Coordinates of N, CA and C in Angstrom, one line a residue:
X51 N 0.8 -1.2 0.0 CA 0.0 0.0 0.0 C 0.9 1.2 0.0
X52 N 0.6 2.2 -0.8 CA 1.3 3.4 -0.8 C 0.7 4.4 0.1
X53 N 1.5 5.2 0.8 CA 0.9 6.2 1.7 C 1.0 7.5 1.0
X54 N -0.2 8.3 1.0 CA -0.2 9.6 0.3 C 0.9 10.5 0.8
X55 N 1.5 11.2 -0.1 CA 2.5 12.2 0.3 C 3.9 11.6 0.6
X56 N 4.0 10.3 0.5 CA 5.3 9.6 0.8 C 5.5 8.7 -0.4
X57 N 6.0 9.3 -1.5 CA 6.2 8.5 -2.8 C 7.1 7.3 -2.7
X58 N 8.1 7.4 -1.8 CA 9.0 6.3 -1.7 C 8.8 5.4 -0.5
X59 N 7.6 5.5 0.2 CA 7.3 4.6 1.3 C 6.4 3.6 0.8
X60 N 6.6 2.3 1.2 CA 5.8 1.2 0.8 C 5.7 0.3 2.0
X61 N 4.5 0.0 2.4 CA 4.3 -0.9 3.6 C 3.4 -2.0 3.3
X62 N 3.5 -3.1 4.1 CA 2.6 -4.2 3.9 C 2.4 -4.8 5.3
X63 N 1.2 -5.2 5.5 CA 0.8 -5.9 6.8 C 0.8 -7.4 6.4
X64 N 1.6 -8.1 7.1 CA 1.7 -9.6 6.8 C 0.7 -10.2 7.8
X65 N -0.1 -11.2 7.3 CA -1.1 -11.9 8.2 C -0.4 -12.4 9.5
X66 N -1.3 -12.5 10.5 CA -0.8 -13.0 11.8 C -0.1 -14.3 11.7
X67 N 1.1 -14.4 12.4 CA 1.9 -15.6 12.4 C 1.4 -16.3 13.7
X68 N 1.0 -17.6 13.6 CA 0.3 -18.2 14.7 C 1.1 -19.4 15.2
X69 N 2.2 -19.9 14.6 CA 2.9 -21.0 15.1 C 4.3 -21.0 14.7
X70 N 5.2 -21.7 15.3 CA 6.6 -21.8 15.0 C 6.8 -22.2 13.5
X71 N 5.9 -23.0 13.0 CA 6.1 -23.4 11.6 C 5.8 -22.2 10.6
X72 N 5.2 -21.1 11.1 CA 5.0 -20.0 10.3 C 6.2 -19.0 10.2
X73 N 7.3 -19.3 10.9 CA 8.5 -18.5 10.8 C 8.9 -18.5 9.3
X74 N 8.9 -19.7 8.7 CA 9.3 -19.8 7.3 C 8.3 -18.9 6.4
X75 N 7.0 -18.9 6.8 CA 6.1 -18.1 6.0 C 6.4 -16.6 6.2
X76 N 6.8 -16.2 7.4 CA 7.2 -14.8 7.7 C 8.4 -14.4 6.8
X77 N 9.4 -15.3 6.7 CA 10.5 -15.1 5.9 C 10.1 -14.9 4.4
X78 N 9.2 -15.8 4.0 CA 8.8 -15.8 2.6 C 8.0 -14.4 2.3
X79 N 7.2 -14.0 3.3 CA 6.5 -12.8 3.1 C 7.4 -11.6 3.1
X80 N 8.5 -11.6 3.9 CA 9.5 -10.6 3.8 C 10.2 -10.5 2.5
X81 N 10.5 -11.7 1.9 CA 11.2 -11.7 0.6 C 10.2 -11.2 -0.5
X82 N 8.9 -11.6 -0.4 CA 8.0 -11.1 -1.4 C 7.8 -9.6 -1.3
X83 N 7.8 -9.1 0.0 CA 7.7 -7.6 0.2 C 8.9 -6.9 -0.4
X84 N 10.1 -7.4 -0.2 CA 11.3 -6.8 -0.7 C 11.4 -6.9 -2.2
X85 N 11.0 -8.0 -2.8 CA 10.9 -8.2 -4.2 C 10.0 -7.2 -4.9
X86 N 8.9 -6.8 -4.1 CA 7.9 -5.9 -4.7 C 8.3 -4.4 -4.6
X87 N 9.4 -4.1 -4.0 CA 9.8 -2.7 -3.8 C 10.0 -2.0 -5.2
X88 N 9.6 -0.8 -5.3 CA 9.9 0.0 -6.6 C 11.4 0.2 -6.7
X89 N 12.0 0.5 -5.6 CA 13.5 0.7 -5.6 C 14.1 -0.4 -4.8
X90 N 14.6 -1.5 -5.6 CA 15.1 -2.7 -4.9 C 16.3 -2.4 -4.0
X91 N 16.5 -3.3 -3.1 CA 17.6 -3.2 -2.2 C 18.6 -4.3 -2.6
X92 N 19.9 -4.1 -2.2 CA 20.9 -5.1 -2.5 C 20.6 -6.5 -1.8
X93 N 21.1 -7.5 -2.4 CA 20.9 -8.9 -2.0 C 21.3 -9.1 -0.5
X94 N 22.5 -8.5 -0.2 CA 23.0 -8.7 1.2 C 22.1 -7.9 2.2
X95 N 21.6 -6.8 1.9 CA 20.6 -6.0 2.7 C 19.3 -6.8 2.8
X96 N 18.9 -7.4 1.8 CA 17.6 -8.2 1.8 C 17.8 -9.4 2.7
X97 N 19.0 -10.1 2.6 CA 19.2 -11.2 3.5 C 19.2 -10.8 5.0
X98 N 19.7 -9.6 5.3 CA 19.7 -9.1 6.6 C 18.3 -8.9 7.1
X99 N 17.5 -8.3 6.3 CA 16.1 -8.0 6.6 C 15.4 -9.4 6.9
X100 N 15.6 -10.3 6.1 CA 14.9 -11.6 6.3 C 15.4 -12.3 7.6
X101 N 16.7 -12.2 7.9 CA 17.3 -12.8 9.1 C 16.7 -12.1 10.3
X102 N 16.5 -10.8 10.3 CA 15.9 -10.1 11.4 C 14.5 -10.4 11.6
X103 N 13.7 -10.6 10.5 CA 12.3 -11.0 10.5 C 12.3 -12.4 11.2
X104 N 13.1 -13.3 10.8 CA 13.1 -14.6 11.3 C 13.4 -14.6 12.8
X105 N 14.4 -13.8 13.3 CA 14.7 -13.8 14.7 C 13.6 -13.1 15.5
X106 N 13.1 -12.0 15.1 CA 12.0 -11.3 15.8 C 10.7 -12.2 15.9
X107 N 10.3 -12.8 14.8 CA 9.1 -13.6 14.8 C 9.4 -14.9 15.7
X108 N 10.5 -15.5 15.6 CA 10.8 -16.6 16.5 C 10.8 -16.2 17.9
X109 N 11.4 -15.1 18.3 CA 11.4 -14.7 19.7 C 9.9 -14.4 20.1
X110 N 9.1 -13.7 19.3 CA 7.8 -13.4 19.6 C 6.9 -14.7 19.9
X111 N 7.1 -15.7 19.0 CA 6.4 -16.9 19.2 C 6.8 -17.6 20.5
X112 N 8.1 -17.6 20.7 CA 8.7 -18.4 21.8 C 8.4 -17.7 23.2
X113 N 8.5 -16.4 23.2 CA 8.4 -15.6 24.5 C 7.3 -14.7 24.6
X114 N 6.5 -14.5 23.5 CA 5.5 -13.5 23.5 C 4.0 -13.9 23.5
X115 N 3.8 -15.2 23.8 CA 2.4 -15.6 23.9 C 2.0 -16.5 22.8
X116 N 2.9 -16.9 21.9 CA 2.5 -17.9 20.8 C 1.9 -17.3 19.6
X117 N 1.6 -16.1 19.5 CA 1.0 -15.5 18.3 C 1.6 -14.1 18.2
X118 N 1.8 -13.6 16.9 CA 2.3 -12.3 16.7 C 1.9 -11.8 15.3
X119 N 2.1 -10.5 15.0 CA 1.9 -10.0 13.7 C 3.2 -9.3 13.3
X120 N 3.4 -9.2 12.0 CA 4.6 -8.7 11.4 C 4.2 -7.5 10.5
X121 N 4.8 -6.4 10.7 CA 4.6 -5.2 9.8 C 6.0 -4.9 9.1
X122 N 6.0 -4.7 7.8 CA 7.2 -4.3 7.1 C 6.9 -3.0 6.4
X123 N 7.9 -2.0 6.6 CA 7.7 -0.7 6.0 C 9.0 -0.3 5.3
X124 N 8.9 0.1 4.1 CA 10.1 0.6 3.3 C 10.1 2.1 3.4
X125 N 11.2 2.7 3.9 CA 11.4 4.1 3.9 C 12.5 4.4 2.9
X126 N 12.7 5.7 2.5 CA 13.7 6.0 1.5 C 15.1 5.4 1.7
X127 N 15.5 5.4 3.0 CA 16.9 4.9 3.3 C 16.9 3.7 4.3
X128 N 15.7 3.1 4.5 CA 15.7 2.0 5.5 C 14.5 1.1 5.3
X129 N 14.6 0.0 6.0 CA 13.5 -1.0 6.0 C 13.1 -1.2 7.5
X130 N 11.9 -1.0 7.9 CA 11.5 -1.2 9.3 C 10.8 -2.5 9.4
X131 N 11.2 -3.3 10.4 CA 10.6 -4.6 10.7 C 10.0 -4.4 12.1
X132 N 8.7 -4.6 12.2 CA 8.0 -4.5 13.5 C 7.2 -5.7 13.8
X133 N 7.4 -6.3 14.9 CA 6.7 -7.5 15.3 C 5.9 -7.2 16.6
X134 N 4.6 -7.5 16.6 CA 3.7 -7.2 17.7 C 3.3 -8.6 18.4
X135 N 3.4 -8.6 19.7 CA 2.9 -9.8 20.4 C 2.2 -9.4 21.7
X136 N 1.7 -10.4 22.4 CA 0.8 -10.1 23.5 C 1.5 -10.0 24.8
X137 N 2.8 -10.3 24.9 CA 3.5 -10.2 26.1 C 4.1 -8.8 26.4
X138 N 3.9 -8.2 27.6 CA 4.5 -6.9 27.8 C 6.0 -7.0 28.1
X139 N 6.5 -8.2 28.3 CA 7.9 -8.4 28.6 C 8.9 -8.0 27.5
X140 N 9.8 -7.1 27.7 CA 10.7 -6.7 26.7 C 11.8 -7.7 26.5
X141 N 12.3 -7.9 25.3 CA 13.5 -8.8 25.1 C 14.6 -8.3 26.0
X142 N 15.5 -9.3 26.3 CA 16.6 -9.0 27.2 C 17.8 -9.7 26.6
X143 N 19.0 -9.0 26.9 CA 20.2 -9.6 26.5 C 20.5 -10.8 27.5
X144 N 20.9 -11.9 27.0 CA 21.2 -13.1 27.8 C 22.6 -13.6 27.4
X145 N 23.2 -14.3 28.3 CA 24.4 -15.0 28.0 C 24.1 -16.2 27.0
X146 N 24.6 -16.2 25.8 CA 24.3 -17.2 24.9 C 24.8 -18.6 25.4
X147 N 24.0 -19.6 25.1 CA 24.3 -21.0 25.5 C 25.3 -21.5 24.5
X148 N 26.6 -21.6 25.0 CA 27.7 -22.1 24.1 C 27.9 -23.6 24.2
X149 N 27.0 -24.3 24.9 CA 27.1 -25.8 25.1 C 26.1 -26.5 24.2
X150 N 26.0 -26.1 23.0 CA 25.2 -26.8 22.0 C 23.7 -26.3 22.0
X151 N 23.4 -25.3 22.8 CA 22.1 -24.8 22.8 C 21.9 -23.7 21.7
X152 N 20.7 -23.3 21.5 CA 20.5 -22.3 20.5 C 19.9 -21.0 21.0
X153 N 19.9 -20.8 22.3 CA 19.3 -19.7 22.9 C 20.3 -18.6 23.3
X154 N 19.8 -17.3 23.2 CA 20.6 -16.2 23.7 C 21.3 -15.5 22.6
X155 N 21.2 -15.9 21.4 CA 22.0 -15.3 20.3 C 21.2 -14.2 19.5
X156 N 19.9 -14.4 19.4 CA 19.0 -13.6 18.5 C 18.9 -12.2 18.8
X157 N 18.6 -11.8 20.0 CA 18.4 -10.3 20.3 C 19.7 -9.6 20.2
X158 N 20.9 -10.1 20.7 CA 22.1 -9.4 20.5 C 22.4 -9.2 19.0
X159 N 22.2 -10.3 18.2 CA 22.4 -10.2 16.8 C 21.6 -9.1 16.1
X160 N 20.3 -9.1 16.4 CA 19.4 -8.1 15.9 C 19.9 -6.7 16.2
X161 N 20.3 -6.5 17.4 CA 20.9 -5.2 17.8 C 22.1 -4.8 17.1
X162 N 23.0 -5.8 16.7 CA 24.2 -5.5 16.0 C 23.9 -5.2 14.5
X163 N 22.9 -5.9 13.9 CA 22.5 -5.7 12.5 C 21.7 -4.4 12.2
X164 N 20.9 -4.0 13.2 CA 20.0 -2.9 13.0 C 20.7 -1.6 13.3
X165 N 20.2 -0.5 12.6 CA 20.7 0.8 12.9 C 20.1 1.3 14.2
X166 N 18.9 0.8 14.5 CA 18.2 1.1 15.7 C 17.2 0.0 16.0
X167 N 17.0 -0.2 17.3 CA 15.9 -1.1 17.8 C 15.1 -0.3 18.8
X168 N 13.8 -0.7 18.9 CA 12.9 -0.1 19.9 C 11.9 -1.2 20.4
X169 N 11.5 -1.0 21.7 CA 10.5 -1.8 22.2 C 9.4 -0.9 22.8
X170 N 8.2 -1.0 22.3 CA 7.1 -0.1 22.6 C 6.0 -0.9 23.2
X171 N 5.7 -0.7 24.5 CA 4.5 -1.4 25.1 C 3.3 -0.8 24.5
X172 N 2.3 -1.7 24.2 CA 1.0 -1.4 23.7 C 0.0 -1.3 24.9
X173 N -0.9 -0.4 24.8 CA -1.9 -0.2 25.9 C -3.2 -0.8 25.3
X174 N -4.0 -1.3 26.2 CA -5.3 -1.8 25.8 C -6.1 -0.7 25.1
X175 N -6.7 -1.1 24.0 CA -7.5 -0.2 23.2 C -6.7 0.6 22.2
X176 N -5.4 0.2 22.0 CA -4.5 0.9 21.0 C -4.9 0.4 19.6
X177 N -4.0 0.6 18.7 CA -4.3 0.2 17.3 C -4.1 -1.3 17.1
X178 N -3.4 -2.0 18.0 CA -3.3 -3.5 17.9 C -4.6 -4.1 18.3
X179 N -5.0 -5.2 17.7 CA -6.2 -5.9 18.1 C -6.2 -6.5 19.5
X180 N -5.1 -7.0 19.9 CA -5.0 -7.6 21.2 C -4.7 -6.5 22.3
X181 N -5.3 -6.7 23.4 CA -5.1 -5.7 24.5 C -3.6 -5.9 25.0
X182 N -2.9 -4.8 25.2 CA -1.6 -4.8 25.7 C -0.6 -5.4 24.8
X183 N 0.5 -5.9 25.4 CA 1.6 -6.5 24.6 C 2.6 -5.5 24.3
X184 N 3.4 -5.8 23.2 CA 4.5 -4.9 22.8 C 4.7 -5.0 21.4
X185 N 5.5 -4.0 20.9 CA 6.0 -4.0 19.5 C 7.5 -3.9 19.6
X186 N 8.2 -4.9 18.9 CA 9.7 -4.8 18.9 C 10.0 -4.4 17.4
X187 N 10.7 -3.4 17.3 CA 11.0 -2.8 15.9 C 12.5 -2.8 15.7
X188 N 12.9 -3.0 14.4 CA 14.3 -2.9 14.0 C 14.3 -2.1 12.7
X189 N 15.2 -1.1 12.7 CA 15.4 -0.3 11.5 C 16.7 -0.7 10.8
X190 N 16.6 -1.1 9.6 CA 17.7 -1.7 8.9 C 18.1 -0.8 7.7
X191 N 19.4 -0.7 7.4 CA 19.8 0.0 6.3 C 19.3 -0.6 5.0
X192 N 18.8 0.2 4.1 CA 18.3 -0.3 2.8 C 19.3 -0.7 1.9

């Protein structure tokens, strides 16, 4: 959808992601979104966006109540990834599990890859359909 007055902005609301098996669907939606941009981005930047989508959706499903939504927005010099879930708990830096585990790496990696990250708590009655929760956003170089 194009926003009036913002000729280079393009955004897409991706359907609600409801299970861990939908992480692949979120990645596919991100690729489709990026492929549809009027002004394409470099392959390496696209791979970074897809990786961040994967990490944020995985974290939301694992720690945010089992359901989330994904919003993608293209700005003139960046791509914004925003994941909304029902948990008010903000992501936290943890010591990665170096003994064969897979936990503790995602949030630090997102923070290294993004130009900026933000966590915004949602209040009941806000624009999100579920009461409360949070939005975790990452702004990535285009």
